[in-house]
GROMACS .gro file of N, CA, C and O in nm:
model
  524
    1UNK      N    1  10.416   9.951  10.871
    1UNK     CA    2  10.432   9.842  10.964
    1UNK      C    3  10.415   9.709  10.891
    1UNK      O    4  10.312   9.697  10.825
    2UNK      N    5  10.480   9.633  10.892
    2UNK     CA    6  10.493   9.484  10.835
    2UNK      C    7  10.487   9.391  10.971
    2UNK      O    8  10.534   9.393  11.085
    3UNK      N    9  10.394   9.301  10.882
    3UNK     CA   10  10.364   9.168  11.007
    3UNK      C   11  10.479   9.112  11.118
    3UNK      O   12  10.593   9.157  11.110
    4UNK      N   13  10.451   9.035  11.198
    4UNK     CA   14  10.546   9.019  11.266
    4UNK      C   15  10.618   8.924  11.246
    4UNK      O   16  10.714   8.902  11.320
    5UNK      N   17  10.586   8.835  11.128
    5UNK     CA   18  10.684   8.781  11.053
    5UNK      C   19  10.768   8.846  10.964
    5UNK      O   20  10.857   8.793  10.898
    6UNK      N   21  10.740   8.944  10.964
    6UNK     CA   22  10.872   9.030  10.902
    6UNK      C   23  10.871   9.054  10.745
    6UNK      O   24  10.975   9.067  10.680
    7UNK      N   25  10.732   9.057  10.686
    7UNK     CA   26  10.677   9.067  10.583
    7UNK      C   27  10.520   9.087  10.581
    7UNK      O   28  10.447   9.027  10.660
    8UNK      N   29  10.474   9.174  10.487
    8UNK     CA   30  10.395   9.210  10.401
    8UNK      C   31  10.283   9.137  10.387
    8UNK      O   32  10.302   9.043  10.311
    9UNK      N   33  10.091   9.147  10.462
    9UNK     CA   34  10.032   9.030  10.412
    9UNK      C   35   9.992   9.029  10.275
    9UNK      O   36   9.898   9.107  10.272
   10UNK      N   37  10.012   8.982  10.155
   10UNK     CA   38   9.994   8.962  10.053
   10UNK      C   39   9.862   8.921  10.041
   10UNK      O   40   9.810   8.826  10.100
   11UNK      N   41   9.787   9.033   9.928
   11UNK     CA   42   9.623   9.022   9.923
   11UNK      C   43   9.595   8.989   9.775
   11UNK      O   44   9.650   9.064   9.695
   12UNK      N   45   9.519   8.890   9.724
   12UNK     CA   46   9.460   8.906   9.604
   12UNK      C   47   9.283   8.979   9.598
   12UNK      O   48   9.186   8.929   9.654
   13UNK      N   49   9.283   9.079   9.533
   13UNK     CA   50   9.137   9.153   9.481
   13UNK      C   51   9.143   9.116   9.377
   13UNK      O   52   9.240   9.119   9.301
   14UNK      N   53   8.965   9.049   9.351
   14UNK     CA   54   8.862   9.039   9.271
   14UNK      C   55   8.763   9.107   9.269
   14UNK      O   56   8.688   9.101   9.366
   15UNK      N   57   8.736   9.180   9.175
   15UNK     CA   58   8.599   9.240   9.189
   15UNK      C   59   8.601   9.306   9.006
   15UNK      O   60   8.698   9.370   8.964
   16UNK      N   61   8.462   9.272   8.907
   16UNK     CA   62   8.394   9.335   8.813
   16UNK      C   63   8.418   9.441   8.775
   16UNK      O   64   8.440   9.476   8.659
   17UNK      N   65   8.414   9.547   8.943
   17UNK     CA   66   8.387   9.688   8.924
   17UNK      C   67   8.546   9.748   8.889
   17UNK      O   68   8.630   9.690   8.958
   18UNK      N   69   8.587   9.820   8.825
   18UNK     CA   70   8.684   9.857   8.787
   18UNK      C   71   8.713  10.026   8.888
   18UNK      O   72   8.826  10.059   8.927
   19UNK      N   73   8.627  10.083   8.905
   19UNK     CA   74   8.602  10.190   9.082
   19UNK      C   75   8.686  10.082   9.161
   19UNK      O   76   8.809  10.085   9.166
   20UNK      N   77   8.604   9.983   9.224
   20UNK     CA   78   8.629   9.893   9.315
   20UNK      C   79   8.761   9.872   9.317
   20UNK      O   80   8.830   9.910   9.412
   21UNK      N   81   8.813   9.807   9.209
   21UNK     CA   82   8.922   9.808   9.186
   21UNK      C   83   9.073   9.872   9.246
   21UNK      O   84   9.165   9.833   9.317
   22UNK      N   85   9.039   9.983   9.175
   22UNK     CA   86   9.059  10.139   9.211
   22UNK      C   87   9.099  10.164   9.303
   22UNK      O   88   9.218  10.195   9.314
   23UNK      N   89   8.991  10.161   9.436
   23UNK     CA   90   9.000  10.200   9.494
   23UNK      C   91   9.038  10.099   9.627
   23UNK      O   92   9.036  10.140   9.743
   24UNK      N   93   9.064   9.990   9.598
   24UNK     CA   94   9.126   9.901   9.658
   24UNK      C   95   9.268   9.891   9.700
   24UNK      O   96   9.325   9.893   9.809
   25UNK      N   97   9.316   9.878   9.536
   25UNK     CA   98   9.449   9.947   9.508
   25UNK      C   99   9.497  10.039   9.577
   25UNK      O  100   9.594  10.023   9.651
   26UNK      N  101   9.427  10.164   9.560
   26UNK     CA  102   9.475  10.259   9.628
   26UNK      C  103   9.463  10.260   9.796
   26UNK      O  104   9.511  10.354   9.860
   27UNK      N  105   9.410  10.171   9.847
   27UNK     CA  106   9.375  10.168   9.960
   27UNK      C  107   9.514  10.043  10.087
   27UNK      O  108   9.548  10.048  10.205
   28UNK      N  109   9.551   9.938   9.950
   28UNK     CA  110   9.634   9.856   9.988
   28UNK      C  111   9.736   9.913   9.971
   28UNK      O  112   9.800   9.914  10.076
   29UNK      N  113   9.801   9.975   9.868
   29UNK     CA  114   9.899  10.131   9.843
   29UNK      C  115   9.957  10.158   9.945
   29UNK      O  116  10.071  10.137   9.984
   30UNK      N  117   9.809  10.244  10.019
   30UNK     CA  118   9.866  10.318  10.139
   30UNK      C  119   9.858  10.254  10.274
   30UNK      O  120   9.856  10.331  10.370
   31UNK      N  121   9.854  10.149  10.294
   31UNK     CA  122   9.831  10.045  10.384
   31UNK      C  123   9.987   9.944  10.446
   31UNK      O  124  10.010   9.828  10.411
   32UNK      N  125  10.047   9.999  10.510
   32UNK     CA  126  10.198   9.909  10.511
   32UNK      C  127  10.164   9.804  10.583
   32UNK      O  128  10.268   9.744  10.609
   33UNK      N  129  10.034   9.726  10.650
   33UNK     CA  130  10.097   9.600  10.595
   33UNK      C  131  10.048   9.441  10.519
   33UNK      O  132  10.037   9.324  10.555
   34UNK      N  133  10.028   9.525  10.387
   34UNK     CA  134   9.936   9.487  10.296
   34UNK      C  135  10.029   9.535  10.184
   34UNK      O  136  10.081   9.646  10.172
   35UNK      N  137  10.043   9.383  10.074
   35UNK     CA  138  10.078   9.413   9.968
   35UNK      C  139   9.968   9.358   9.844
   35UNK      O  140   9.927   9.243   9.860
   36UNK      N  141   9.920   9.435   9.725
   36UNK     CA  142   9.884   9.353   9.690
   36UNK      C  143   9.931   9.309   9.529
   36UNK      O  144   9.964   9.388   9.440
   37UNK      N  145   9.922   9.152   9.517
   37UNK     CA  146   9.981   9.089   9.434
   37UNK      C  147   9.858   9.078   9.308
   37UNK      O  148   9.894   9.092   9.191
   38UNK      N  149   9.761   9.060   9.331
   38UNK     CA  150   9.673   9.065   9.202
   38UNK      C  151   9.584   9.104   9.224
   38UNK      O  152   9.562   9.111   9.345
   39UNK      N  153   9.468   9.157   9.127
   39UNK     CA  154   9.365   9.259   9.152
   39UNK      C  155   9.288   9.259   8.998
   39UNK      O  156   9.285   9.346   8.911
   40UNK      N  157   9.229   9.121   9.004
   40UNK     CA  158   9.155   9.080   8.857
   40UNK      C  159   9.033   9.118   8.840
   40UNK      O  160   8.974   9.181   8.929
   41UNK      N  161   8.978   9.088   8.728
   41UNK     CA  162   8.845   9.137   8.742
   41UNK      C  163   8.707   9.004   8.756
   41UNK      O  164   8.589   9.027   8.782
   42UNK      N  165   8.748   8.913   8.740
   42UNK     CA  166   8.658   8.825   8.794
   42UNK      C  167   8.706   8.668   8.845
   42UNK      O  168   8.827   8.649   8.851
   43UNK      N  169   8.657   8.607   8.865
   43UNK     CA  170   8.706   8.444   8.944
   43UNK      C  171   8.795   8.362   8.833
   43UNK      O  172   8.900   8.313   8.874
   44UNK      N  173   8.764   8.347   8.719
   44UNK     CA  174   8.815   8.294   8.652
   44UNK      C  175   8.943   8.336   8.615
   44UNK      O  176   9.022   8.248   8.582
   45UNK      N  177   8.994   8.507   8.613
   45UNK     CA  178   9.109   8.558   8.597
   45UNK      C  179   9.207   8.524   8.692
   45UNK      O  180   9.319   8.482   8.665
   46UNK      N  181   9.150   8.547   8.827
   46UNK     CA  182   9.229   8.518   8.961
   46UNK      C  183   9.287   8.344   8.937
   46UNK      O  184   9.395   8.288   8.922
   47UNK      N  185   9.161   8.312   8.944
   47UNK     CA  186   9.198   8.152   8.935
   47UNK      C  187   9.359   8.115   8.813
   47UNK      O  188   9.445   8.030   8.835
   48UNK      N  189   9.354   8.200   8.703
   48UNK     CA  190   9.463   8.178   8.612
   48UNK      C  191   9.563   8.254   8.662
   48UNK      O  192   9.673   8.200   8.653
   49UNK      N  193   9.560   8.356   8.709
   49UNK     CA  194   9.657   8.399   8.830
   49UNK      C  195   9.765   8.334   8.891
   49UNK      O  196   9.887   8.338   8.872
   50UNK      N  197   9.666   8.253   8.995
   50UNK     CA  198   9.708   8.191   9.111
   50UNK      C  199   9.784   8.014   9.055
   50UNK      O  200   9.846   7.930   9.122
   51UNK      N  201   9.744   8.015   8.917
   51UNK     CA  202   9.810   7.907   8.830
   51UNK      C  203   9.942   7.914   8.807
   51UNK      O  204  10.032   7.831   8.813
   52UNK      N  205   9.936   8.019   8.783
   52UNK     CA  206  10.107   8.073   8.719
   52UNK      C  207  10.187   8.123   8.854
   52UNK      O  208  10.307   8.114   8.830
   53UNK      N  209  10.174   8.154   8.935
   53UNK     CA  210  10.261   8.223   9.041
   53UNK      C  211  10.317   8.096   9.157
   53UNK      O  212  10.240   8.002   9.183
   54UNK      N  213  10.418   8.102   9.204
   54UNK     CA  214  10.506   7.936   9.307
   54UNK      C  215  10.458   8.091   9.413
   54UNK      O  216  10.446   8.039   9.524
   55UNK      N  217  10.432   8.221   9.430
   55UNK     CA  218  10.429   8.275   9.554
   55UNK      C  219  10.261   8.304   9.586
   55UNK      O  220  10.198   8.392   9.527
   56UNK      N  221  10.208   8.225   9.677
   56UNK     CA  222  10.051   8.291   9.710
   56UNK      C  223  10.021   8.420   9.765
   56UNK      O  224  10.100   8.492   9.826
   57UNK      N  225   9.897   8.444   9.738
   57UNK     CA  226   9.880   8.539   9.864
   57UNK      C  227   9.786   8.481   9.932
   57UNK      O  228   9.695   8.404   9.900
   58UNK      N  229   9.827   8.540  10.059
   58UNK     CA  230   9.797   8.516  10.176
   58UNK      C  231   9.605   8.514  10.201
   58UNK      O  232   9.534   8.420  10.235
   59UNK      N  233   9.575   8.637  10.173
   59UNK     CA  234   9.420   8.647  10.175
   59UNK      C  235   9.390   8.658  10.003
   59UNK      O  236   9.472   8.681   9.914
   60UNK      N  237   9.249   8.634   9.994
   60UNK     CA  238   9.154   8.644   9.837
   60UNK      C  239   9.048   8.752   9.883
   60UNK      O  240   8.958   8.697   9.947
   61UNK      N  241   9.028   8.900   9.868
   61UNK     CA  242   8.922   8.931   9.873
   61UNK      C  243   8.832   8.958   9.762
   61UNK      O  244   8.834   9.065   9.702
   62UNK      N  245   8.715   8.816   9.722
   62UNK     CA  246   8.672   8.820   9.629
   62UNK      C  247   8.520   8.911   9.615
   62UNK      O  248   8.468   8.959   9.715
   63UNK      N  249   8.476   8.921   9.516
   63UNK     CA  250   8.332   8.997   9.499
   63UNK      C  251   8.271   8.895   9.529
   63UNK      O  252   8.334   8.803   9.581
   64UNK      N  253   8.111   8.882   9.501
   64UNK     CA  254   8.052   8.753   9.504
   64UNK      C  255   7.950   8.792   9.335
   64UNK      O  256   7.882   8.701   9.288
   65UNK      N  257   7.953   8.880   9.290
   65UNK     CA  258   7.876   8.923   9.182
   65UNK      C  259   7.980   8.959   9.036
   65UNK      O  260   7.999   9.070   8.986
   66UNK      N  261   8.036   8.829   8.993
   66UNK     CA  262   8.089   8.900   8.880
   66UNK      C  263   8.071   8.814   8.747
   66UNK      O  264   8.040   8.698   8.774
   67UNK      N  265   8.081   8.839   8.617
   67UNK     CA  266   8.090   8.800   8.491
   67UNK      C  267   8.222   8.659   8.481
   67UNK      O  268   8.340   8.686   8.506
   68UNK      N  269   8.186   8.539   8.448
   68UNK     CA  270   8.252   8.406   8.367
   68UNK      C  271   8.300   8.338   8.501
   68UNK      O  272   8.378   8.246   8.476
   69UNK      N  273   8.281   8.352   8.610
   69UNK     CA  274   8.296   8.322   8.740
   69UNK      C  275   8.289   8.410   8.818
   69UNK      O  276   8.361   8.510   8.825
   70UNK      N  277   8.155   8.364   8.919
   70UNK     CA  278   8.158   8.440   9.015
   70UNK      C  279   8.238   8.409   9.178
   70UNK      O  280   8.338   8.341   9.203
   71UNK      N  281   8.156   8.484   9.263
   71UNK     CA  282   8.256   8.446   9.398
   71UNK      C  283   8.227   8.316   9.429
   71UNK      O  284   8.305   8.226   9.461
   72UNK      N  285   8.101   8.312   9.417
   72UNK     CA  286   8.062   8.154   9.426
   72UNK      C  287   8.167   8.027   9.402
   72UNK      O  288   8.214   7.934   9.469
   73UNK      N  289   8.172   8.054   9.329
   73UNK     CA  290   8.233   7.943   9.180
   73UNK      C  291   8.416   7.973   9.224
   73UNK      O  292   8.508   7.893   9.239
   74UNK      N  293   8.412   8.098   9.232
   74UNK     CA  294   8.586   8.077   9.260
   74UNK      C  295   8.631   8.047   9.442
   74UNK      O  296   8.728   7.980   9.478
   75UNK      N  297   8.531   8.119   9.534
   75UNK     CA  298   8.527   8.062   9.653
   75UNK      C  299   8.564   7.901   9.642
   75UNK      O  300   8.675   7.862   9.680
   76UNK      N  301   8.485   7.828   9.598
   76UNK     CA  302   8.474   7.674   9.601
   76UNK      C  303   8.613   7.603   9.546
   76UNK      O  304   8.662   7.506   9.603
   77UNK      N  305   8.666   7.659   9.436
   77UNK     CA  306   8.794   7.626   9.360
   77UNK      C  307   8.880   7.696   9.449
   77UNK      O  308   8.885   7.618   9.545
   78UNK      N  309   8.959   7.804   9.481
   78UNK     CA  310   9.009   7.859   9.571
   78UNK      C  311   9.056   7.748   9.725
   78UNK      O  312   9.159   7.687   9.753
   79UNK      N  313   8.943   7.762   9.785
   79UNK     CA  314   8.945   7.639   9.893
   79UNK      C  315   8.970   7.536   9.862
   79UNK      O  316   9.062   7.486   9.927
   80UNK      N  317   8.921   7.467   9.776
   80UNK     CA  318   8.992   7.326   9.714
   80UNK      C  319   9.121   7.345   9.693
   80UNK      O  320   9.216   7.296   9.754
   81UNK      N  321   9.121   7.443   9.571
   81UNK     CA  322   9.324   7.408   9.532
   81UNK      C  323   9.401   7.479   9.603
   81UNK      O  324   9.513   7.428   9.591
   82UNK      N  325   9.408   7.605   9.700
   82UNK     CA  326   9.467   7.662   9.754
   82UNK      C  327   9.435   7.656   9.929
   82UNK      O  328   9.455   7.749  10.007
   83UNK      N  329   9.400   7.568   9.953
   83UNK     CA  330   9.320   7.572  10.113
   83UNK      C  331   9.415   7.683  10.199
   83UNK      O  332   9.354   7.734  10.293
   84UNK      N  333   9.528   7.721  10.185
   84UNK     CA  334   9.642   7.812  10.260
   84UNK      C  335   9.596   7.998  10.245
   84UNK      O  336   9.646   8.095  10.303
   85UNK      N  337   9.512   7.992  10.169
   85UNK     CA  338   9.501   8.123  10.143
   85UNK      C  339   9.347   8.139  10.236
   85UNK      O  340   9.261   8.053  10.255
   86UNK      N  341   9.352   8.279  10.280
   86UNK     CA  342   9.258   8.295  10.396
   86UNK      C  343   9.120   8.374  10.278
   86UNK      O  344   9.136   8.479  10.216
   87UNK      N  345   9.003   8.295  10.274
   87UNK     CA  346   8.913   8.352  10.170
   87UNK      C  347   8.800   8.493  10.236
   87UNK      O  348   8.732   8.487  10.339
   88UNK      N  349   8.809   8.587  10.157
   88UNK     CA  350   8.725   8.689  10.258
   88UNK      C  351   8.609   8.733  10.131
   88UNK      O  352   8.667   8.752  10.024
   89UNK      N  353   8.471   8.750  10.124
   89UNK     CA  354   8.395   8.826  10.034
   89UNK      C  355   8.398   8.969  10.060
   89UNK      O  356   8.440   9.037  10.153
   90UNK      N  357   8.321   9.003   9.914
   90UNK     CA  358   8.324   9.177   9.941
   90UNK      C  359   8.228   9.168   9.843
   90UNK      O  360   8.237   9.123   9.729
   91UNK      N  361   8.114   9.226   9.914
   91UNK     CA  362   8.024   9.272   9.833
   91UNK      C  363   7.898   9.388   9.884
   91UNK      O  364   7.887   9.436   9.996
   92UNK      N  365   7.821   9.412   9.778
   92UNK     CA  366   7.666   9.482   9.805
   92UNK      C  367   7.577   9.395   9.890
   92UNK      O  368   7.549   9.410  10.008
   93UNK      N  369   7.535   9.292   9.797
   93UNK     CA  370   7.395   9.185   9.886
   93UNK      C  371   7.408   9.183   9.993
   93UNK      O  372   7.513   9.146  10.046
   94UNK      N  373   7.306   9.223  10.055
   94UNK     CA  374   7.227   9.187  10.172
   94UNK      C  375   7.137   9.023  10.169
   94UNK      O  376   7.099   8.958  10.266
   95UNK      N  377   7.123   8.991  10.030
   95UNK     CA  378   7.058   8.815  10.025
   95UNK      C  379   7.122   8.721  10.113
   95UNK      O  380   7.210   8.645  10.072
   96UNK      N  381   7.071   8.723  10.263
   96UNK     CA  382   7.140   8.608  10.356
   96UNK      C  383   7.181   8.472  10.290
   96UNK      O  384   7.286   8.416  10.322
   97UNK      N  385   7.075   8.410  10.177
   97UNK     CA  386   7.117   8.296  10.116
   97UNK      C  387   7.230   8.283  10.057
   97UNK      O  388   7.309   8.189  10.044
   98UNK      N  389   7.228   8.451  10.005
   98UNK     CA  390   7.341   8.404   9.880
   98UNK      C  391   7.502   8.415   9.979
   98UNK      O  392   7.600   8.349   9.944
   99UNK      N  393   7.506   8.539  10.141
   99UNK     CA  394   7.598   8.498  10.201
   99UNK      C  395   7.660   8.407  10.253
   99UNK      O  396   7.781   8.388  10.263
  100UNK      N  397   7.510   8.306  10.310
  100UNK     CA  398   7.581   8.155  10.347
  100UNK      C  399   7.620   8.079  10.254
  100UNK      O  400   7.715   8.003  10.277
  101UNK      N  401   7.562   8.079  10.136
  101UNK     CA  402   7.651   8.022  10.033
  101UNK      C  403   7.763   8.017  10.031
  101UNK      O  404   7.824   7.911  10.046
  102UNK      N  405   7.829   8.152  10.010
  102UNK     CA  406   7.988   8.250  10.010
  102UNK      C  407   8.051   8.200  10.117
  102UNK      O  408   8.171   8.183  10.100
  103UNK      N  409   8.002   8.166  10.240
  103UNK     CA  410   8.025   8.133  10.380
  103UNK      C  411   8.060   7.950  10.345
  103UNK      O  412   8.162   7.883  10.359
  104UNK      N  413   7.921   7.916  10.294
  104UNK     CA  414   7.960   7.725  10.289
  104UNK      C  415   8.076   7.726  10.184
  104UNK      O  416   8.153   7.630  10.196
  105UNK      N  417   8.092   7.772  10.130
  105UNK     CA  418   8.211   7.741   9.978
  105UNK      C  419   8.341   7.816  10.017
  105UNK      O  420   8.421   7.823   9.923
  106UNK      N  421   8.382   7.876  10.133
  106UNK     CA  422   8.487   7.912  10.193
  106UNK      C  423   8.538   8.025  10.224
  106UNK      O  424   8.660   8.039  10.234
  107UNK      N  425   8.458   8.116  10.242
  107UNK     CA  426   8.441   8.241  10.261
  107UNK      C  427   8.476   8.277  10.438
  107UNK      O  428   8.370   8.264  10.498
  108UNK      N  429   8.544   8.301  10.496
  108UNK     CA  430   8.555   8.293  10.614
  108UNK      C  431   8.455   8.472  10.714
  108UNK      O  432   8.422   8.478  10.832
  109UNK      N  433   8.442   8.557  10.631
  109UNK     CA  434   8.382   8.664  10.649
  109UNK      C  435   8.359   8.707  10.481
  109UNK      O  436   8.397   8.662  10.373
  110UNK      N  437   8.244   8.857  10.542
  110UNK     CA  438   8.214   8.918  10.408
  110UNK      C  439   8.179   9.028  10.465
  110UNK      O  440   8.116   9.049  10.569
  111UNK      N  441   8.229   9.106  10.377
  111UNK     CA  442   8.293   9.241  10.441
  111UNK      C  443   8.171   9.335  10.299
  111UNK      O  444   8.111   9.292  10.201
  112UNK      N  445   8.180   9.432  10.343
  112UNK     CA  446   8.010   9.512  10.297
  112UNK      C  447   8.155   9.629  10.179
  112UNK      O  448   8.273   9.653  10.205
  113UNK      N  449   8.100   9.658  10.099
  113UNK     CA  450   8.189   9.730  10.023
  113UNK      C  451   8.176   9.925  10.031
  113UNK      O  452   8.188  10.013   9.946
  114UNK      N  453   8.151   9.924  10.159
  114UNK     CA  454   8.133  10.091  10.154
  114UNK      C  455   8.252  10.127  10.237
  114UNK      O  456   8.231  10.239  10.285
  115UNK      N  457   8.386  10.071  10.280
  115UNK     CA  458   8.497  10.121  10.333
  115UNK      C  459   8.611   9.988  10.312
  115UNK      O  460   8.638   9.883  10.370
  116UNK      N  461   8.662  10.074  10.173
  116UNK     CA  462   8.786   9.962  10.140
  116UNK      C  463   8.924   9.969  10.322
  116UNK      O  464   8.969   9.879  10.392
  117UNK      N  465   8.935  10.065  10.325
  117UNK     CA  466   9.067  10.082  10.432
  117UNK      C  467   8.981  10.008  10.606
  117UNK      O  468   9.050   9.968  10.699
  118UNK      N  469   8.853  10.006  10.608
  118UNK     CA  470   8.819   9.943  10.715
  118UNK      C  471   8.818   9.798  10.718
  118UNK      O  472   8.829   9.726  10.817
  119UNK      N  473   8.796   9.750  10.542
  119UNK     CA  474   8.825   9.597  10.548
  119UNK      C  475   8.947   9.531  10.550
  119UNK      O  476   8.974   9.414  10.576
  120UNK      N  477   9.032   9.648  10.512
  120UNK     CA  478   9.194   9.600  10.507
  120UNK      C  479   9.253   9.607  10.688
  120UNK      O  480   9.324   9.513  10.725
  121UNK      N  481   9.230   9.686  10.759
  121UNK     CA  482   9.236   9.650  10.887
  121UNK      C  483   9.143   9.585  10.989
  121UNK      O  484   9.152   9.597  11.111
  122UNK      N  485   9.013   9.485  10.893
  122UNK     CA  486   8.953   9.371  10.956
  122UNK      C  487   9.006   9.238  10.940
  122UNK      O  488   8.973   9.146  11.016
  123UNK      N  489   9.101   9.224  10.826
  123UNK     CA  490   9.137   9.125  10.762
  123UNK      C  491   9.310   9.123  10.857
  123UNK      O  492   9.360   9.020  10.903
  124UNK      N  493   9.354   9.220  10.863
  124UNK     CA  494   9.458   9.262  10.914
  124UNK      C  495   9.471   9.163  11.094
  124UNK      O  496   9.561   9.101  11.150
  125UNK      N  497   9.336   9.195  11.124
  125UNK     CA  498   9.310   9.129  11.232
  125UNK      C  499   9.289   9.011  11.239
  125UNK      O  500   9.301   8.977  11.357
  126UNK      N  501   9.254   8.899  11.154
  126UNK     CA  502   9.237   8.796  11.096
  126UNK      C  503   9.370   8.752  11.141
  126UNK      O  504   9.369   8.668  11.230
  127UNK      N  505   9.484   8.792  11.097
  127UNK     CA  506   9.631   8.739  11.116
  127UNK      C  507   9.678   8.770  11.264
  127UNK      O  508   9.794   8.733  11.282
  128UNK      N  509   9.616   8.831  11.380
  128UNK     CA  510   9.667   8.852  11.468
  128UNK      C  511   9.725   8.721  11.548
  128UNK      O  512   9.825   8.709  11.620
  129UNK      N  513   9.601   8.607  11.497
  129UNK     CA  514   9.661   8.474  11.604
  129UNK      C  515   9.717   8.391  11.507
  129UNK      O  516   9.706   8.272  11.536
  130UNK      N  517   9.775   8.416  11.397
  130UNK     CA  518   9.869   8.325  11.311
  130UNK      C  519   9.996   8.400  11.289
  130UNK      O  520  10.059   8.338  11.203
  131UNK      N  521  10.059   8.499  11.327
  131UNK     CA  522  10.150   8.573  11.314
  131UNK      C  523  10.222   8.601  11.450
  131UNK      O  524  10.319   8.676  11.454
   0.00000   0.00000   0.00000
């Protein structure tokens, strides 16, 4: 099933964990209506990513825990240079501080990392009133 604009929501994954990764991939794969366009391993990669490409994606689901930029740090850049892209976290912590952080720097939700295919049809829902 593809959006009702008649295309594919285009997802960028960030995340350290190379599992995570994984299993993201495989999760957006089997997911029709979800494509995903990049799937780096930390903020700073995405960020050089999203440099080079004239096509966005639509959502960022970033980690908030990774090596040379974290979610922190790319949340904040993200929202600044790309304000069009819908920002979502994914992580372990339970540290409320460190979520509102993720939350003040542009994080619109943060999604717990123990069911990749349940966050892809939370995010899915995200687009119901822009589509």
């Amino acid at each position: 099933m593809q959006t009702e604009i008649g295309r594919k929501i285009k997802i960028a994954f960030v995340d350290d964990c190379l599992l995570q990764r994984t299993l993201m991939k495989i999760a957006v794969v089997n997911h029709e209506a979800f494509d995903l366009c990049f799937n780096c391993s930390n903020g700073l990669a995405l960020l050089k990513e999203l440099e080079r490409t004239a096509d966005l994606p639509d959502v960022c689901l970033a980690d908030l825990h990774m090596p040379f930029m974290n979610g922190h740090e790319a949340a904040l850049h993200i929202s600044d240079k790309y304000p069009s892209i819908k920002l979502f976290g994914y992580t372990t912590t339970d540290n409320i501080l460190e979520l509102e952080r993720f939350k003040a720097n542009g994080a619109l939700f943060i999604f717990d990392k123990t069911n990749p295919r349940m966050t892809l049809e939370e995010i899915k829902f995200w687009f119901n009133d822009d589509i």
